JSON list of C-alpha atoms in Angstrom, two decimals:
[
{"chain": "A", "resi": 23, "resn": "MET", "atom": "CA", "xyz": [0.82, 0.18, 0.15]},
{"chain": "A", "resi": 24, "resn": "GLN", "atom": "CA", "xyz": [2.15, 2.68, 1.12]},
{"chain": "A", "resi": 25, "resn": "THR", "atom": "CA", "xyz": [4.77, 1.45, -2.39]},
{"chain": "A", "resi": 26, "resn": "ILE", "atom": "CA", "xyz": [1.53, 2.41, -4.25]},
{"chain": "A", "resi": 27, "resn": "LEU", "atom": "CA", "xyz": [0.88, 4.91, -2.40]},
{"chain": "A", "resi": 28, "resn": "LYS", "atom": "CA", "xyz": [4.10, 6.72, -2.71]},
{"chain": "A", "resi": 29, "resn": "ARG", "atom": "CA", "xyz": [4.30, 6.53, -6.93]},
{"chain": "A", "resi": 30, "resn": "ASN", "atom": "CA", "xyz": [1.44, 8.22, -8.02]},
{"chain": "A", "resi": 31, "resn": "HIS", "atom": "CA", "xyz": [3.05, 10.60, -5.25]},
{"chain": "A", "resi": 32, "resn": "ILE", "atom": "CA", "xyz": [0.04, 11.01, -2.76]},
{"chain": "A", "resi": 33, "resn": "LYS", "atom": "CA", "xyz": [1.10, 12.71, 0.76]},
{"chain": "A", "resi": 34, "resn": "PHE", "atom": "CA", "xyz": [-0.32, 9.36, 3.29]},
{"chain": "A", "resi": 35, "resn": "ASP", "atom": "CA", "xyz": [0.61, 9.67, 7.38]},
{"chain": "A", "resi": 36, "resn": "TRP", "atom": "CA", "xyz": [1.08, 5.50, 8.85]},
{"chain": "A", "resi": 37, "resn": "ALA", "atom": "CA", "xyz": [-0.25, 5.18, 12.51]},
{"chain": "A", "resi": 38, "resn": "LYS", "atom": "CA", "xyz": [0.80, 1.55, 14.24]},
{"chain": "A", "resi": 39, "resn": "ASN", "atom": "CA", "xyz": [-2.12, 1.06, 16.23]},
{"chain": "A", "resi": 40, "resn": "GLY", "atom": "CA", "xyz": [-5.46, 3.18, 16.63]},
{"chain": "A", "resi": 41, "resn": "LEU", "atom": "CA", "xyz": [-4.07, 4.62, 19.71]},
{"chain": "A", "resi": 42, "resn": "MET", "atom": "CA", "xyz": [-1.66, 6.53, 17.15]},
{"chain": "A", "resi": 43, "resn": "ALA", "atom": "CA", "xyz": [-4.37, 6.91, 14.53]},
{"chain": "A", "resi": 44, "resn": "VAL", "atom": "CA", "xyz": [-6.46, 9.14, 16.91]},
{"chain": "A", "resi": 45, "resn": "ASP", "atom": "CA", "xyz": [-3.11, 11.47, 17.90]},
{"chain": "A", "resi": 46, "resn": "LYS", "atom": "CA", "xyz": [-1.58, 12.11, 14.78]},
{"chain": "A", "resi": 47, "resn": "TYR", "atom": "CA", "xyz": [-5.58, 12.77, 13.52]},
{"chain": "A", "resi": 48, "resn": "ASP", "atom": "CA", "xyz": [-6.44, 15.08, 16.46]},
{"chain": "A", "resi": 49, "resn": "GLN", "atom": "CA", "xyz": [-2.79, 16.59, 16.22]},
{"chain": "A", "resi": 50, "resn": "ALA", "atom": "CA", "xyz": [-3.12, 17.32, 12.61]},
{"chain": "A", "resi": 51, "resn": "MET", "atom": "CA", "xyz": [-6.70, 19.00, 12.35]},
{"chain": "A", "resi": 52, "resn": "ARG", "atom": "CA", "xyz": [-5.30, 21.04, 15.68]},
{"chain": "A", "resi": 53, "resn": "ASP", "atom": "CA", "xyz": [-2.20, 21.95, 12.93]},
{"chain": "A", "resi": 54, "resn": "SER", "atom": "CA", "xyz": [-4.83, 23.39, 10.65]},
{"chain": "A", "resi": 55, "resn": "GLU", "atom": "CA", "xyz": [-3.76, 20.01, 8.69]},
{"chain": "A", "resi": 56, "resn": "THR", "atom": "CA", "xyz": [-6.59, 18.05, 6.70]},
{"chain": "A", "resi": 57, "resn": "TYR", "atom": "CA", "xyz": [-6.36, 14.61, 6.13]},
{"chain": "A", "resi": 58, "resn": "VAL", "atom": "CA", "xyz": [-8.85, 13.79, 2.59]},
{"chain": "A", "resi": 59, "resn": "MET", "atom": "CA", "xyz": [-9.03, 10.34, 4.09]},
{"chain": "A", "resi": 60, "resn": "ILE", "atom": "CA", "xyz": [-8.40, 7.30, 6.43]},
{"chain": "A", "resi": 61, "resn": "PHE", "atom": "CA", "xyz": [-8.01, 4.28, 5.52]},
{"chain": "A", "resi": 62, "resn": "MET", "atom": "CA", "xyz": [-8.74, 2.63, 8.88]},
{"chain": "A", "resi": 63, "resn": "ASP", "atom": "CA", "xyz": [-7.35, -1.29, 9.27]},
{"chain": "A", "resi": 64, "resn": "LEU", "atom": "CA", "xyz": [-9.79, -2.41, 11.38]},
{"chain": "A", "resi": 65, "resn": "GLU", "atom": "CA", "xyz": [-7.70, -5.13, 13.32]},
{"chain": "A", "resi": 66, "resn": "MET", "atom": "CA", "xyz": [-4.56, -3.21, 15.48]},
{"chain": "A", "resi": 67, "resn": "PRO", "atom": "CA", "xyz": [-3.23, -3.51, 18.46]},
{"chain": "A", "resi": 68, "resn": "MET", "atom": "CA", "xyz": [-4.02, -0.62, 21.25]},
{"chain": "A", "resi": 69, "resn": "MET", "atom": "CA", "xyz": [-7.06, 0.96, 20.10]},
{"chain": "A", "resi": 70, "resn": "ASP", "atom": "CA", "xyz": [-9.07, -1.32, 17.02]},
{"chain": "A", "resi": 71, "resn": "GLY", "atom": "CA", "xyz": [-10.20, 0.28, 14.01]},
{"chain": "A", "resi": 72, "resn": "TYR", "atom": "CA", "xyz": [-13.79, 0.48, 15.00]},
{"chain": "A", "resi": 73, "resn": "GLU", "atom": "CA", "xyz": [-13.25, 2.35, 18.15]},
{"chain": "A", "resi": 74, "resn": "ALA", "atom": "CA", "xyz": [-10.47, 4.57, 16.95]},
{"chain": "A", "resi": 75, "resn": "THR", "atom": "CA", "xyz": [-13.19, 5.80, 14.18]},
{"chain": "A", "resi": 76, "resn": "VAL", "atom": "CA", "xyz": [-15.56, 6.06, 17.55]},
{"chain": "A", "resi": 77, "resn": "LYS", "atom": "CA", "xyz": [-12.80, 8.62, 18.99]},
{"chain": "A", "resi": 78, "resn": "ILE", "atom": "CA", "xyz": [-12.14, 10.06, 16.09]},
{"chain": "A", "resi": 79, "resn": "ARG", "atom": "CA", "xyz": [-15.71, 11.54, 14.58]},
{"chain": "A", "resi": 80, "resn": "GLU", "atom": "CA", "xyz": [-15.60, 12.53, 18.80]},
{"chain": "A", "resi": 81, "resn": "ILE", "atom": "CA", "xyz": [-12.79, 14.89, 17.95]},
{"chain": "A", "resi": 82, "resn": "GLU", "atom": "CA", "xyz": [-14.73, 16.55, 14.28]},
{"chain": "A", "resi": 83, "resn": "ARG", "atom": "CA", "xyz": [-18.25, 16.19, 16.78]},
{"chain": "A", "resi": 84, "resn": "ASP", "atom": "CA", "xyz": [-16.92, 18.27, 19.63]},
{"chain": "A", "resi": 85, "resn": "ASN", "atom": "CA", "xyz": [-14.94, 21.06, 17.31]},
{"chain": "A", "resi": 86, "resn": "GLY", "atom": "CA", "xyz": [-17.32, 21.19, 14.86]},
{"chain": "A", "resi": 87, "resn": "TYR", "atom": "CA", "xyz": [-15.11, 19.88, 11.86]},
{"chain": "A", "resi": 88, "resn": "ARG", "atom": "CA", "xyz": [-15.55, 18.18, 8.90]},
{"chain": "A", "resi": 89, "resn": "PRO", "atom": "CA", "xyz": [-16.02, 14.57, 8.25]},
{"chain": "A", "resi": 90, "resn": "THR", "atom": "CA", "xyz": [-13.39, 12.53, 6.97]},
{"chain": "A", "resi": 91, "resn": "LEU", "atom": "CA", "xyz": [-13.65, 9.85, 5.18]},
{"chain": "A", "resi": 92, "resn": "ILE", "atom": "CA", "xyz": [-13.26, 6.54, 6.59]},
{"chain": "A", "resi": 93, "resn": "CYS", "atom": "CA", "xyz": [-12.74, 3.55, 4.73]},
{"chain": "A", "resi": 94, "resn": "ALA", "atom": "CA", "xyz": [-12.33, -0.42, 6.74]},
{"chain": "A", "resi": 95, "resn": "LEU", "atom": "CA", "xyz": [-9.82, -2.64, 6.25]},
{"chain": "A", "resi": 96, "resn": "SER", "atom": "CA", "xyz": [-10.24, -5.94, 6.48]},
{"chain": "A", "resi": 97, "resn": "ALA", "atom": "CA", "xyz": [-9.98, -9.74, 5.82]},
{"chain": "A", "resi": 98, "resn": "TYR", "atom": "CA", "xyz": [-13.20, -10.21, 6.80]},
{"chain": "A", "resi": 99, "resn": "THR", "atom": "CA", "xyz": [-16.02, -10.26, 4.46]},
{"chain": "A", "resi": 100, "resn": "ASP", "atom": "CA", "xyz": [-18.78, -10.58, 6.60]},
{"chain": "A", "resi": 101, "resn": "GLU", "atom": "CA", "xyz": [-21.97, -9.00, 5.77]},
{"chain": "A", "resi": 102, "resn": "LYS", "atom": "CA", "xyz": [-22.04, -8.19, 10.06]},
{"chain": "A", "resi": 103, "resn": "VAL", "atom": "CA", "xyz": [-18.19, -7.01, 9.89]},
{"chain": "A", "resi": 104, "resn": "LYS", "atom": "CA", "xyz": [-19.46, -4.10, 6.80]},
{"chain": "A", "resi": 105, "resn": "LYS", "atom": "CA", "xyz": [-22.16, -2.91, 8.66]},
{"chain": "A", "resi": 106, "resn": "ARG", "atom": "CA", "xyz": [-20.75, -2.96, 12.22]},
{"chain": "A", "resi": 107, "resn": "CYS", "atom": "CA", "xyz": [-18.12, -0.24, 10.09]},
{"chain": "A", "resi": 108, "resn": "MET", "atom": "CA", "xyz": [-21.10, 1.43, 8.69]},
{"chain": "A", "resi": 109, "resn": "GLU", "atom": "CA", "xyz": [-22.26, 1.39, 12.58]},
{"chain": "A", "resi": 110, "resn": "CYS", "atom": "CA", "xyz": [-19.40, 3.19, 14.35]},
{"chain": "A", "resi": 111, "resn": "GLY", "atom": "CA", "xyz": [-18.79, 5.93, 11.94]},
{"chain": "A", "resi": 112, "resn": "MET", "atom": "CA", "xyz": [-17.07, 4.75, 8.78]},
{"chain": "A", "resi": 113, "resn": "ASP", "atom": "CA", "xyz": [-18.44, 5.51, 5.05]},
{"chain": "A", "resi": 114, "resn": "ASP", "atom": "CA", "xyz": [-16.42, 2.29, 3.31]},
{"chain": "A", "resi": 115, "resn": "TYR", "atom": "CA", "xyz": [-15.36, -0.52, 3.11]},
{"chain": "A", "resi": 116, "resn": "LEU", "atom": "CA", "xyz": [-12.21, -2.37, 1.48]},
{"chain": "A", "resi": 117, "resn": "SER", "atom": "CA", "xyz": [-11.57, -6.44, 1.90]},
{"chain": "A", "resi": 118, "resn": "LYS", "atom": "CA", "xyz": [-7.73, -7.45, 2.31]},
{"chain": "A", "resi": 119, "resn": "PRO", "atom": "CA", "xyz": [-6.75, -8.46, -0.37]},
{"chain": "A", "resi": 120, "resn": "LEU", "atom": "CA", "xyz": [-6.08, -4.74, -1.23]},
{"chain": "A", "resi": 121, "resn": "ASN", "atom": "CA", "xyz": [-7.01, -3.70, -5.05]},
{"chain": "A", "resi": 122, "resn": "MET", "atom": "CA", "xyz": [-5.43, -0.52, -5.58]},
{"chain": "A", "resi": 123, "resn": "GLU", "atom": "CA", "xyz": [-6.58, 0.71, -8.65]},
{"chain": "A", "resi": 124, "resn": "LEU", "atom": "CA", "xyz": [-10.22, 0.63, -6.16]},
{"chain": "A", "resi": 125, "resn": "MET", "atom": "CA", "xyz": [-7.96, 2.32, -3.91]},
{"chain": "A", "resi": 126, "resn": "LEU", "atom": "CA", "xyz": [-6.27, 4.97, -6.01]},
{"chain": "A", "resi": 127, "resn": "GLN", "atom": "CA", "xyz": [-10.84, 5.93, -7.42]},
{"chain": "A", "resi": 128, "resn": "MET", "atom": "CA", "xyz": [-11.96, 6.05, -4.17]},
{"chain": "A", "resi": 129, "resn": "ILE", "atom": "CA", "xyz": [-8.92, 8.95, -3.09]},
{"chain": "A", "resi": 130, "resn": "ALA", "atom": "CA", "xyz": [-9.98, 10.59, -6.34]},
{"chain": "A", "resi": 131, "resn": "LYS", "atom": "CA", "xyz": [-13.03, 10.50, -6.02]},
{"chain": "A", "resi": 132, "resn": "GLU", "atom": "CA", "xyz": [-13.12, 12.03, -1.89]},
{"chain": "A", "resi": 133, "resn": "LEU", "atom": "CA", "xyz": [-10.41, 14.78, -4.12]},
{"chain": "A", "resi": 134, "resn": "GLU", "atom": "CA", "xyz": [-12.86, 15.96, -6.71]},
{"chain": "A", "resi": 135, "resn": "ASN", "atom": "CA", "xyz": [-15.74, 15.93, -3.86]},
{"chain": "A", "resi": 136, "resn": "ILE", "atom": "CA", "xyz": [-13.42, 17.85, -1.75]},
{"chain": "A", "resi": 137, "resn": "ARG", "atom": "CA", "xyz": [-12.01, 20.51, -4.84]},
{"chain": "A", "resi": 138, "resn": "GLN", "atom": "CA", "xyz": [-16.91, 21.17, -5.72]},
{"chain": "A", "resi": 139, "resn": "SER", "atom": "CA", "xyz": [-18.06, 21.77, -1.98]}
]
């Protein structure tokens, strides 16, 4: 994933766990930086992707930030998992192994949505 993003000149951050993802998001927003989208792995140490998403949505709500598109990443394809993702505030879902072309299309679409708003 990192290689594909670099090859396509897409700036990104990488978090080793859910707690780090929330902290990076919070700090970036405090520094007036924004994320176009977040690819959130569901299974991470310290804080899973579900809880990290809930925390990010709380930060957005509490501070009046525009919601960042959050896309779940998981090897699970079960509809219950997808439903839980949507219930905790994720916007989309990609299953592993990742289809990089689809991922790049999602990024391009979200960039276009932001430019039009």
